[in-house]
Every structure is written in structure tokens, then in C-alpha cells.
Amino acid sequence: MKKGYSTLHPDNKLSTKNTPIQKWHLPGIPDGFEVYIKRDDLTGCSLSGNKARKLEFLLAEALDKGNDTLIGCGQINSNLCRALACAGRELGFNCHLLMRPNAENTGEFPSEGNAAMIQLVGANVHLVPPTATSYERDYLPKMKALSSHLRSHSKMSPYLVPVAGTSPVGLFGPIECFEEMRQQGVLEEFSDLVVTSGGTSAGFCIGNYLTGQKMKLHGMVAFKDTAFFHRQTNDLLHSVGLQDSVHSEDLITMVEGVAGRGYGLSTDEELEFIQDVATHTGIFLDPIYTGKVAFHMIRRLRTSPESFRGNKILFYNSGSVLGLLDGRTRDFLKSKKTNNKIHDWTCDDLRFPVSN
């Protein structure tokens, strides 16, 4: 393994390993299928889900290089930005985040969900235009400019963390996770693995390829498109010396139509599904990624069962629940007229109110 790809010192571990795999009694599973869930929503690092695995490698490199400041980027309620801010504080880093606000709150910074956690740990936030969507075009030039300013004016030594932590270094987080799952017996137990497309699915592609492709991988495209993620995965394969022998298109089936209204936007049907899952299973899904992925996995099991290799499915839950606390769930619950289980018993009468 190349220098800089080593994990953090044991005293500086950010995540709890060997997260459990459990049978998941999801509502709406068609007869003949079983679904299990890999609980990487339980990794720790301030509720950061799979981001903690990537950050263990990325921040190890920052420590090896002697950096003292982290610069990251993302949307206003980015899981990676929140995880980076929290993990950075745990390890003594300063943190600067370039963040894109939603069109409706340009110039403002919310105090809910991930954004609240970012403020609580005291990260420096630099708002960029709401039109910023490209890492290379919109974020990276400003990250480099900020890095240069901090070096020359504050004598800081910044480390730039790419969007979503997706890089050849961060890739080793999901590769390590796949090895963990292999040791948990998934290659013998499951026919299919469902995951959000991105850096994590790229790491799973590599792990699955190196162990004989015993599972079929389904990459659920919750934003951008199939071409983007195949290109990203092929770039990561090339970075670790594999692209000459295999390509993304051979390793994973990308599934489009998952984004719904668009990145970070929810439909009432999706929010209803998230509530149903919580009510029936006690497991929380986030509205940006895992809620949409599970929703469309169930739909695909119903409408295209032939697209699965077998009938025992493993769903990768990447976390994080803080997306539920950005205001949309509050508004959704307030608007609901049914299934209201808040009962009024504020009187002193010990008889249970009949109206309840």
C-alpha cells in the first residue's frame, strides 16, 4: 500500500468497525425476496455513516503531511462537510468549508440538521453561489485560493478534501468496508448488493472484483447520471492500476430514475416511505440518499425482479440521519392529517380520555 494510504493510529480511530448486518423487515418487499441491511449508520464519528471510513484515510494522510487545517466543500447540508468538521475537531484540525446554499436561502446559513452541527463545532463556512455544481470548475479554484491565503496570511498548512471525500485515498474506506463485509460472510450469503452510486460504490466494485464478483452490484443514481458515475469509477480504477483489466461498466449496474425531484429534494411519497420504514423497522433513512435508494429498490424488486441475480438482497445503509432534521420532516409531519399519535392527556383525570 502506498505511503499516505495507511489508516489512522489506533488512538485516533474515527469509526466503529464491524457494524452489524441484520434482516430488514421492510414494508412492501415482494414475496420471494429477503432484504438485509448493513448498518453503517452506526459507525459513529458524530453520526457520520460511511464518511467516517473515508475520513480515516484522508485525515491520516493530512496528519502524515503535517497539515493543521482542513478545507472541504459541499451543499449546505452536506454529510461530508459535517463529518469533516466533527472529525477535524476530534483530531485538532482547523476547518474551512466552501458550501453551496439552496436557491431559497442564498446568503443565509440554516441552523438545522448537518448545518447546525457544523456551526456547533465552530467550522469556518464560506458560502459560494447556489449555481456552483462542478467541483473542478466552481469549488476547487476557490479551495486553492483559500489554501494559498491561509498559508501566506495565517501560516496554516491546509489539506484539501475533495467533494464527498472521493479520491484514490478516500477510496480505501469503502474497500476496507467491503473486506469487513467479506469477513462477515456476505459473499456466501447474498446474491445482490444495493448501494448509492459514488465513491463508496467504486470501492465496493474493486472489492467485489478482487473476490470473484460473487454478488451483483446495483448503483442507485441519486444525483447526476450514469455516465458521470461510470466515468468517476473508471478514473478511480485507473488510480489504483485496475482500469487496463476491467471497466466500471463490467462491475456495476447503474440504476437511474432514483433522484426523483432532484438532488436534495423530496416528494411526499418518499417521505411517507421513510416514515413507514421507521415505523415498521425502527431504522431511519435520510431523505437525500438512502431513503430514495431504498424506495426505488423496493419498486425495482416489484417491477423488474429479473434485474436481480438472486432473491437475497443486501442493502448498504450509508447514514446519516441528520438529513431528517433539516426542516423537511418537520413540515411533512405537521402537514399530515392521519396517523397522528400525539394524544392530549394534560388534565388531572386518571381516566384515559375516550377521544384518544
mmCIF file of C-alpha atoms in Angstrom:
data_model
loop_
_atom_site.group_PDB
_atom_site.id
_atom_site.type_symbol
_atom_site.label_atom_id
_atom_site.label_comp_id
_atom_site.label_asym_id
_atom_site.label_seq_id
_atom_site.Cartn_x
_atom_site.Cartn_y
_atom_site.Cartn_z
ATOM 1 C CA MET A 1 0.000 0.000 0.000
ATOM 2 C CA LYS A 2 1.381 3.392 -1.000
ATOM 3 C CA LYS A 3 2.635 5.841 1.571
ATOM 4 C CA GLY A 4 -0.187 8.075 2.803
ATOM 5 C CA TYR A 5 -2.823 5.343 2.437
ATOM 6 C CA SER A 6 -2.210 3.929 5.905
ATOM 7 C CA THR A 7 -5.048 4.165 8.397
ATOM 8 C CA LEU A 8 -5.048 6.424 11.408
ATOM 9 C CA HIS A 9 -3.165 5.493 14.538
ATOM 10 C CA PRO A 10 -5.402 3.300 16.752
ATOM 11 C CA ASP A 11 -5.744 6.143 19.253
ATOM 12 C CA ASN A 12 -7.263 8.311 16.519
ATOM 13 C CA LYS A 13 -9.870 5.948 15.061
ATOM 14 C CA LEU A 14 -12.942 7.784 13.802
ATOM 15 C CA SER A 15 -15.326 4.901 13.146
ATOM 16 C CA THR A 16 -16.674 1.845 14.892
ATOM 17 C CA LYS A 17 -15.910 -1.196 12.758
ATOM 18 C CA ASN A 18 -17.852 -4.424 12.207
ATOM 19 C CA THR A 19 -21.205 -2.701 12.003
ATOM 20 C CA PRO A 20 -23.931 -5.355 12.049
ATOM 21 C CA ILE A 21 -25.808 -6.956 9.181
ATOM 22 C CA GLN A 22 -29.454 -7.513 10.097
ATOM 23 C CA LYS A 23 -32.571 -8.884 8.456
ATOM 24 C CA TRP A 24 -34.681 -5.899 7.428
ATOM 25 C CA HIS A 25 -38.435 -6.303 7.504
ATOM 26 C CA LEU A 26 -39.100 -3.516 5.034
ATOM 27 C CA PRO A 27 -42.732 -2.797 4.181
ATOM 28 C CA GLY A 28 -43.574 -3.753 0.610
ATOM 29 C CA ILE A 29 -40.970 -6.443 -0.068
ATOM 30 C CA PRO A 30 -42.429 -8.763 -2.736
ATOM 31 C CA ASP A 31 -42.891 -12.437 -1.915
ATOM 32 C CA GLY A 32 -39.815 -14.491 -2.698
ATOM 33 C CA PHE A 33 -37.256 -11.840 -1.719
ATOM 34 C CA GLU A 34 -35.366 -11.273 1.520
ATOM 35 C CA VAL A 35 -33.656 -7.978 2.313
ATOM 36 C CA TYR A 36 -30.864 -7.452 4.841
ATOM 37 C CA ILE A 37 -29.155 -4.217 5.832
ATOM 38 C CA LYS A 38 -25.512 -3.351 6.518
ATOM 39 C CA ARG A 39 -25.742 -0.815 9.354
ATOM 40 C CA ASP A 40 -23.018 1.695 8.508
ATOM 41 C CA ASP A 41 -25.300 4.307 10.007
ATOM 42 C CA LEU A 42 -23.761 3.052 13.269
ATOM 43 C CA THR A 43 -20.106 3.857 12.559
ATOM 44 C CA GLY A 44 -20.011 6.827 14.921
ATOM 45 C CA CYS A 45 -17.978 9.992 14.285
ATOM 46 C CA SER A 46 -20.886 12.283 15.190
ATOM 47 C CA LEU A 47 -23.440 10.214 13.255
ATOM 48 C CA SER A 48 -21.420 10.354 10.051
ATOM 49 C CA GLY A 49 -22.158 6.953 8.499
ATOM 50 C CA ASN A 50 -19.834 5.876 5.700
ATOM 51 C CA LYS A 51 -17.986 9.215 5.662
ATOM 52 C CA ALA A 52 -16.053 8.200 8.783
ATOM 53 C CA ARG A 53 -14.462 5.319 6.850
ATOM 54 C CA LYS A 54 -13.188 7.633 4.107
ATOM 55 C CA LEU A 55 -12.013 10.255 6.576
ATOM 56 C CA GLU A 56 -9.847 7.787 8.490
ATOM 57 C CA PHE A 57 -7.658 7.509 5.393
ATOM 58 C CA LEU A 58 -7.904 11.118 4.254
ATOM 59 C CA LEU A 59 -7.069 12.580 7.658
ATOM 60 C CA ALA A 60 -4.293 10.021 8.128
ATOM 61 C CA GLU A 61 -2.687 11.495 5.033
ATOM 62 C CA ALA A 62 -3.209 15.025 6.383
ATOM 63 C CA LEU A 63 -1.515 14.033 9.643
ATOM 64 C CA ASP A 64 1.340 12.328 7.779
ATOM 65 C CA LYS A 65 1.913 15.519 5.789
ATOM 66 C CA GLY A 66 1.875 17.712 8.883
ATOM 67 C CA ASN A 67 -1.214 19.687 7.860
ATOM 68 C CA ASP A 68 -3.142 21.574 10.534
ATOM 69 C CA THR A 69 -6.173 22.810 8.568
ATOM 70 C CA LEU A 70 -8.839 21.061 6.504
ATOM 71 C CA ILE A 71 -10.638 22.601 3.521
ATOM 72 C CA GLY A 72 -13.742 20.839 2.223
ATOM 73 C CA CYS A 73 -16.780 21.637 0.133
ATOM 74 C CA GLY A 74 -20.372 20.637 -0.468
ATOM 75 C CA GLN A 75 -24.026 21.558 -0.425
ATOM 76 C CA ILE A 76 -25.496 23.396 2.574
ATOM 77 C CA ASN A 77 -26.499 20.180 4.374
ATOM 78 C CA SER A 78 -23.585 18.040 3.195
ATOM 79 C CA ASN A 79 -22.920 14.887 5.237
ATOM 80 C CA LEU A 80 -19.249 15.010 4.279
ATOM 81 C CA CYS A 81 -18.839 18.630 5.397
ATOM 82 C CA ARG A 82 -20.435 17.887 8.763
ATOM 83 C CA ALA A 83 -18.384 14.726 9.233
ATOM 84 C CA LEU A 84 -15.208 16.547 8.205
ATOM 85 C CA ALA A 85 -15.874 19.393 10.636
ATOM 86 C CA CYS A 86 -16.556 16.978 13.519
ATOM 87 C CA ALA A 87 -13.683 14.603 12.749
ATOM 88 C CA GLY A 88 -11.339 17.519 12.236
ATOM 89 C CA ARG A 89 -12.134 18.895 15.685
ATOM 90 C CA GLU A 90 -11.635 15.452 17.225
ATOM 91 C CA LEU A 91 -8.099 15.382 15.815
ATOM 92 C CA GLY A 92 -7.226 19.044 16.420
ATOM 93 C CA PHE A 93 -7.591 20.468 12.904
ATOM 94 C CA ASN A 94 -8.949 23.857 11.946
ATOM 95 C CA CYS A 95 -11.717 23.503 9.363
ATOM 96 C CA HIS A 96 -12.882 25.686 6.461
ATOM 97 C CA LEU A 97 -15.860 24.686 4.332
ATOM 98 C CA LEU A 98 -16.997 26.099 0.999
ATOM 99 C CA MET A 99 -20.729 25.462 0.957
ATOM 100 C CA ARG A 100 -23.444 25.996 -1.628
ATOM 101 C CA PRO A 101 -26.745 27.346 -0.240
ATOM 102 C CA ASN A 102 -30.105 26.410 -1.647
ATOM 103 C CA ALA A 103 -31.623 28.930 -4.022
ATOM 104 C CA GLU A 104 -34.247 29.894 -1.427
ATOM 105 C CA ASN A 105 -31.755 30.744 1.340
ATOM 106 C CA THR A 106 -28.953 32.464 -0.576
ATOM 107 C CA GLY A 107 -26.709 34.368 1.803
ATOM 108 C CA GLU A 108 -28.162 32.632 4.848
ATOM 109 C CA PHE A 109 -26.964 29.614 6.761
ATOM 110 C CA PRO A 110 -29.591 27.347 8.369
ATOM 111 C CA SER A 111 -29.485 26.137 11.962
ATOM 112 C CA GLU A 112 -30.893 22.662 11.389
ATOM 113 C CA GLY A 113 -29.532 19.218 10.520
ATOM 114 C CA ASN A 114 -25.926 18.983 9.365
ATOM 115 C CA ALA A 115 -25.665 22.769 9.184
ATOM 116 C CA ALA A 116 -26.363 23.055 12.916
ATOM 117 C CA MET A 117 -23.615 20.527 13.734
ATOM 118 C CA ILE A 118 -21.162 22.434 11.540
ATOM 119 C CA GLN A 119 -21.852 25.617 13.496
ATOM 120 C CA LEU A 120 -21.685 23.868 16.864
ATOM 121 C CA VAL A 121 -18.123 22.645 16.224
ATOM 122 C CA GLY A 122 -17.081 26.117 15.072
ATOM 123 C CA ALA A 123 -16.089 25.406 11.474
ATOM 124 C CA ASN A 124 -15.489 28.380 9.173
ATOM 125 C CA VAL A 125 -18.111 28.426 6.418
ATOM 126 C CA HIS A 126 -17.636 30.293 3.132
ATOM 127 C CA LEU A 127 -20.842 30.497 1.092
ATOM 128 C CA VAL A 128 -20.468 30.096 -2.671
ATOM 129 C CA PRO A 129 -23.129 30.843 -5.327
ATOM 130 C CA PRO A 130 -26.125 28.472 -5.421
ATOM 131 C CA THR A 131 -25.214 27.775 -9.058
ATOM 132 C CA ALA A 132 -21.963 26.062 -8.004
ATOM 133 C CA THR A 133 -22.336 22.436 -9.088
ATOM 134 C CA SER A 134 -18.957 21.438 -10.537
ATOM 135 C CA TYR A 135 -16.114 20.537 -8.188
ATOM 136 C CA GLU A 136 -13.384 21.265 -10.744
ATOM 137 C CA ARG A 137 -14.937 24.486 -12.063
ATOM 138 C CA ASP A 138 -16.743 26.019 -9.080
ATOM 139 C CA TYR A 139 -15.159 24.689 -5.879
ATOM 140 C CA LEU A 140 -11.561 23.649 -6.471
ATOM 141 C CA PRO A 141 -10.261 27.047 -7.697
ATOM 142 C CA LYS A 142 -11.668 28.760 -4.595
ATOM 143 C CA MET A 143 -10.353 25.984 -2.338
ATOM 144 C CA LYS A 144 -6.884 26.510 -3.780
ATOM 145 C CA ALA A 145 -7.190 30.287 -3.410
ATOM 146 C CA LEU A 146 -8.273 29.887 0.214
ATOM 147 C CA SER A 147 -5.406 27.495 0.851
ATOM 148 C CA SER A 148 -2.923 29.991 -0.569
ATOM 149 C CA HIS A 149 -4.392 32.787 1.572
ATOM 150 C CA LEU A 150 -4.246 30.718 4.774
ATOM 151 C CA ARG A 151 -0.660 29.706 4.070
ATOM 152 C CA SER A 152 0.567 33.244 3.398
ATOM 153 C CA HIS A 153 -1.508 35.223 5.920
ATOM 154 C CA SER A 154 -2.113 32.795 8.785
ATOM 155 C CA LYS A 155 0.862 30.443 8.426
ATOM 156 C CA MET A 156 -1.543 27.493 8.269
ATOM 157 C CA SER A 157 -0.873 24.272 6.391
ATOM 158 C CA PRO A 158 -4.148 23.270 4.672
ATOM 159 C CA TYR A 159 -5.179 19.866 3.350
ATOM 160 C CA LEU A 160 -7.816 19.878 0.599
ATOM 161 C CA VAL A 161 -10.546 17.237 0.912
ATOM 162 C CA PRO A 162 -12.308 16.539 -2.409
ATOM 163 C CA VAL A 163 -16.079 16.651 -2.727
ATOM 164 C CA ALA A 164 -17.699 13.671 -0.948
ATOM 165 C CA GLY A 165 -14.203 12.541 0.074
ATOM 166 C CA THR A 166 -13.945 10.751 -3.276
ATOM 167 C CA SER A 167 -10.289 10.273 -4.193
ATOM 168 C CA PRO A 168 -7.715 7.486 -4.505
ATOM 169 C CA VAL A 169 -7.010 7.906 -0.779
ATOM 170 C CA GLY A 170 -10.644 8.066 0.340
ATOM 171 C CA LEU A 171 -11.348 5.020 -1.856
ATOM 172 C CA PHE A 172 -9.669 2.789 0.703
ATOM 173 C CA GLY A 173 -12.511 3.466 3.163
ATOM 174 C CA PRO A 174 -15.131 1.515 1.167
ATOM 175 C CA ILE A 175 -12.539 -1.073 0.113
ATOM 176 C CA GLU A 176 -11.872 -1.739 3.806
ATOM 177 C CA CYS A 177 -15.640 -1.839 4.397
ATOM 178 C CA PHE A 178 -16.062 -4.465 1.669
ATOM 179 C CA GLU A 179 -13.342 -6.568 3.275
ATOM 180 C CA GLU A 180 -15.224 -6.258 6.559
ATOM 181 C CA MET A 181 -18.389 -7.483 4.855
ATOM 182 C CA ARG A 182 -16.461 -10.350 3.260
ATOM 183 C CA GLN A 183 -15.336 -11.437 6.708
ATOM 184 C CA GLN A 184 -18.983 -11.242 7.808
ATOM 185 C CA GLY A 185 -19.839 -13.821 5.146
ATOM 186 C CA VAL A 186 -21.720 -11.697 2.614
ATOM 187 C CA LEU A 187 -20.158 -13.382 -0.439
ATOM 188 C CA GLU A 188 -21.658 -16.701 0.590
ATOM 189 C CA GLU A 189 -24.968 -15.297 1.842
ATOM 190 C CA PHE A 190 -26.130 -12.666 -0.645
ATOM 191 C CA SER A 191 -26.766 -12.528 -4.369
ATOM 192 C CA ASP A 192 -27.065 -8.747 -4.748
ATOM 193 C CA LEU A 193 -25.705 -5.606 -3.075
ATOM 194 C CA VAL A 194 -27.599 -2.303 -3.387
ATOM 195 C CA VAL A 195 -25.645 0.911 -2.764
ATOM 196 C CA THR A 196 -25.799 4.603 -3.646
ATOM 197 C CA SER A 197 -23.600 5.338 -6.659
ATOM 198 C CA GLY A 198 -20.406 7.273 -5.949
ATOM 199 C CA GLY A 199 -17.047 6.769 -4.270
ATOM 200 C CA THR A 200 -18.415 4.083 -1.955
ATOM 201 C CA SER A 201 -19.840 2.044 -4.831
ATOM 202 C CA ALA A 202 -16.480 2.377 -6.620
ATOM 203 C CA GLY A 203 -14.702 0.867 -3.616
ATOM 204 C CA PHE A 204 -17.259 -1.943 -3.500
ATOM 205 C CA CYS A 205 -16.668 -2.551 -7.223
ATOM 206 C CA ILE A 206 -12.991 -3.118 -6.527
ATOM 207 C CA GLY A 207 -13.629 -5.353 -3.528
ATOM 208 C CA ASN A 208 -16.202 -7.420 -5.416
ATOM 209 C CA TYR A 209 -13.956 -7.705 -8.489
ATOM 210 C CA LEU A 210 -10.947 -8.869 -6.481
ATOM 211 C CA THR A 211 -13.050 -11.558 -4.778
ATOM 212 C CA GLY A 212 -14.564 -13.017 -7.941
ATOM 213 C CA GLN A 213 -17.686 -10.855 -8.463
ATOM 214 C CA LYS A 214 -19.844 -13.198 -6.431
ATOM 215 C CA MET A 215 -22.508 -10.517 -5.913
ATOM 216 C CA LYS A 216 -24.244 -8.306 -8.439
ATOM 217 C CA LEU A 217 -23.804 -4.622 -7.570
ATOM 218 C CA HIS A 218 -26.628 -2.139 -8.116
ATOM 219 C CA GLY A 219 -25.513 1.525 -8.039
ATOM 220 C CA MET A 220 -28.559 3.709 -7.403
ATOM 221 C CA VAL A 221 -28.036 7.089 -9.072
ATOM 222 C CA ALA A 222 -29.485 9.627 -6.621
ATOM 223 C CA PHE A 223 -27.924 12.599 -8.424
ATOM 224 C CA LYS A 224 -26.131 13.355 -11.704
ATOM 225 C CA ASP A 225 -26.303 10.433 -14.162
ATOM 226 C CA THR A 226 -24.946 7.018 -15.133
ATOM 227 C CA ALA A 227 -22.273 8.427 -17.445
ATOM 228 C CA PHE A 228 -20.860 10.595 -14.646
ATOM 229 C CA PHE A 229 -20.532 7.701 -12.196
ATOM 230 C CA HIS A 230 -19.072 5.253 -14.708
ATOM 231 C CA ARG A 231 -16.509 7.919 -15.611
ATOM 232 C CA GLN A 232 -15.752 8.595 -11.934
ATOM 233 C CA THR A 233 -15.418 4.880 -11.162
ATOM 234 C CA ASN A 234 -13.145 4.313 -14.173
ATOM 235 C CA ASP A 235 -10.933 7.199 -13.031
ATOM 236 C CA LEU A 236 -10.660 5.617 -9.573
ATOM 237 C CA LEU A 237 -9.930 2.191 -11.091
ATOM 238 C CA HIS A 238 -7.143 3.796 -13.101
ATOM 239 C CA SER A 239 -5.742 5.486 -9.990
ATOM 240 C CA VAL A 240 -5.178 2.090 -8.348
ATOM 241 C CA GLY A 241 -3.921 0.392 -11.508
ATOM 242 C CA LEU A 242 -7.002 -1.644 -12.457
ATOM 243 C CA GLN A 243 -8.566 0.125 -15.439
ATOM 244 C CA ASP A 244 -6.445 -1.738 -18.014
ATOM 245 C CA SER A 245 -8.020 -5.026 -16.941
ATOM 246 C CA VAL A 246 -11.605 -4.043 -16.091
ATOM 247 C CA HIS A 247 -14.076 -1.197 -16.515
ATOM 248 C CA SER A 248 -16.889 0.191 -14.388
ATOM 249 C CA GLU A 249 -19.478 -0.931 -16.924
ATOM 250 C CA ASP A 250 -18.389 -4.546 -16.270
ATOM 251 C CA LEU A 251 -18.619 -4.229 -12.481
ATOM 252 C CA ILE A 252 -21.831 -2.455 -11.566
ATOM 253 C CA THR A 253 -25.344 -1.849 -12.894
ATOM 254 C CA MET A 254 -26.213 1.834 -12.572
ATOM 255 C CA VAL A 255 -29.904 2.466 -11.929
ATOM 256 C CA GLU A 256 -31.313 5.847 -12.938
ATOM 257 C CA GLY A 257 -34.642 7.436 -12.030
ATOM 258 C CA VAL A 258 -33.762 7.447 -8.327
ATOM 259 C CA ALA A 259 -33.264 11.209 -7.884
ATOM 260 C CA GLY A 260 -36.988 11.972 -8.028
ATOM 261 C CA ARG A 261 -37.489 15.756 -7.913
ATOM 262 C CA GLY A 262 -33.718 16.221 -7.895
ATOM 263 C CA TYR A 263 -30.744 16.209 -5.564
ATOM 264 C CA GLY A 264 -31.733 17.083 -2.011
ATOM 265 C CA LEU A 265 -35.432 17.423 -2.907
ATOM 266 C CA SER A 266 -38.095 15.044 -1.600
ATOM 267 C CA THR A 267 -41.545 14.004 -2.720
ATOM 268 C CA ASP A 268 -44.312 13.321 -0.213
ATOM 269 C CA GLU A 269 -44.278 9.690 -1.376
ATOM 270 C CA GLU A 270 -40.592 9.374 -0.479
ATOM 271 C CA LEU A 271 -41.142 10.959 2.942
ATOM 272 C CA GLU A 272 -44.124 8.668 3.553
ATOM 273 C CA PHE A 273 -41.853 5.723 2.763
ATOM 274 C CA ILE A 274 -39.169 6.931 5.171
ATOM 275 C CA GLN A 275 -41.795 7.213 7.916
ATOM 276 C CA ASP A 276 -43.184 3.754 7.106
ATOM 277 C CA VAL A 277 -39.682 2.257 7.332
ATOM 278 C CA ALA A 278 -39.072 3.923 10.702
ATOM 279 C CA THR A 279 -42.495 2.832 11.992
ATOM 280 C CA HIS A 280 -42.109 -0.791 10.899
ATOM 281 C CA THR A 281 -38.378 -1.381 11.442
ATOM 282 C CA GLY A 282 -37.023 1.314 13.785
ATOM 283 C CA ILE A 283 -34.359 2.242 11.220
ATOM 284 C CA PHE A 284 -34.035 5.808 9.967
ATOM 285 C CA LEU A 285 -33.194 6.644 6.368
ATOM 286 C CA ASP A 286 -32.070 10.039 5.172
ATOM 287 C CA PRO A 287 -34.128 11.905 2.536
ATOM 288 C CA ILE A 288 -31.178 12.759 0.271
ATOM 289 C CA TYR A 289 -29.680 9.323 -0.416
ATOM 290 C CA THR A 290 -30.678 6.191 1.486
ATOM 291 C CA GLY A 291 -34.396 6.981 1.612
ATOM 292 C CA LYS A 292 -34.541 7.357 -2.155
ATOM 293 C CA VAL A 293 -32.318 4.320 -2.740
ATOM 294 C CA ALA A 294 -34.443 2.020 -0.545
ATOM 295 C CA PHE A 295 -37.676 3.408 -2.021
ATOM 296 C CA HIS A 296 -36.554 2.624 -5.568
ATOM 297 C CA MET A 297 -35.017 -0.706 -4.575
ATOM 298 C CA ILE A 298 -38.449 -1.871 -3.402
ATOM 299 C CA ARG A 299 -40.051 -0.527 -6.565
ATOM 300 C CA ARG A 300 -37.444 -2.336 -8.681
ATOM 301 C CA LEU A 301 -37.981 -5.607 -6.801
ATOM 302 C CA ARG A 302 -41.652 -5.312 -7.731
ATOM 303 C CA THR A 303 -41.389 -4.162 -11.338
ATOM 304 C CA SER A 304 -38.074 -5.689 -12.503
ATOM 305 C CA PRO A 305 -37.358 -8.744 -10.345
ATOM 306 C CA GLU A 306 -35.370 -10.254 -13.219
ATOM 307 C CA SER A 307 -32.773 -7.493 -12.844
ATOM 308 C CA PHE A 308 -31.569 -9.112 -9.599
ATOM 309 C CA ARG A 309 -29.221 -12.092 -9.668
ATOM 310 C CA GLY A 310 -30.984 -13.847 -6.797
ATOM 311 C CA ASN A 311 -33.521 -13.291 -4.032
ATOM 312 C CA LYS A 312 -31.340 -12.442 -1.026
ATOM 313 C CA ILE A 313 -30.507 -8.748 -1.167
ATOM 314 C CA LEU A 314 -28.079 -6.729 0.977
ATOM 315 C CA PHE A 315 -28.794 -3.007 1.291
ATOM 316 C CA TYR A 316 -25.884 -0.782 2.302
ATOM 317 C CA ASN A 317 -27.064 1.918 4.715
ATOM 318 C CA SER A 318 -24.509 4.705 4.499
ATOM 319 C CA GLY A 319 -26.269 7.002 7.046
ATOM 320 C CA SER A 320 -26.767 9.787 8.096
ATOM 321 C CA VAL A 321 -29.951 10.594 9.993
ATOM 322 C CA LEU A 322 -29.193 14.306 10.275
ATOM 323 C CA GLY A 323 -30.714 14.864 6.845
ATOM 324 C CA LEU A 324 -34.051 14.162 8.520
ATOM 325 C CA LEU A 325 -33.558 17.191 10.751
ATOM 326 C CA ASP A 326 -33.117 19.875 8.099
ATOM 327 C CA GLY A 327 -36.730 21.033 8.339
ATOM 328 C CA ARG A 328 -38.443 18.976 5.643
ATOM 329 C CA THR A 329 -39.511 16.204 8.046
ATOM 330 C CA ARG A 330 -40.934 18.756 10.483
ATOM 331 C CA ASP A 331 -43.003 20.352 7.736
ATOM 332 C CA PHE A 332 -44.103 16.947 6.442
ATOM 333 C CA LEU A 333 -45.251 15.731 9.857
ATOM 334 C CA LYS A 334 -47.129 18.959 10.532
ATOM 335 C CA SER A 335 -48.969 18.589 7.245
ATOM 336 C CA LYS A 336 -50.086 15.024 7.935
ATOM 337 C CA LYS A 337 -53.756 14.576 8.818
ATOM 338 C CA THR A 338 -53.614 10.817 9.500
ATOM 339 C CA ASN A 339 -51.546 8.563 11.741
ATOM 340 C CA ASN A 340 -51.330 11.301 14.371
ATOM 341 C CA LYS A 341 -50.252 9.579 17.583
ATOM 342 C CA ILE A 342 -49.883 12.650 19.763
ATOM 343 C CA HIS A 343 -52.589 12.406 22.428
ATOM 344 C CA ASP A 344 -53.776 15.063 24.863
ATOM 345 C CA TRP A 345 -53.850 13.883 28.492
ATOM 346 C CA THR A 346 -52.847 17.118 30.189
ATOM 347 C CA CYS A 347 -55.802 17.055 32.595
ATOM 348 C CA ASP A 348 -55.575 15.612 36.126
ATOM 349 C CA ASP A 349 -58.251 12.983 35.434
ATOM 350 C CA LEU A 350 -56.756 9.454 35.715
ATOM 351 C CA ARG A 351 -59.357 8.031 33.369
ATOM 352 C CA PHE A 352 -57.944 7.554 29.875
ATOM 353 C CA PRO A 353 -59.592 10.099 27.536
ATOM 354 C CA VAL A 354 -62.086 8.276 25.336
ATOM 355 C CA SER A 355 -61.373 10.584 22.399
ATOM 356 C CA ASN A 356 -57.795 9.241 22.299
#
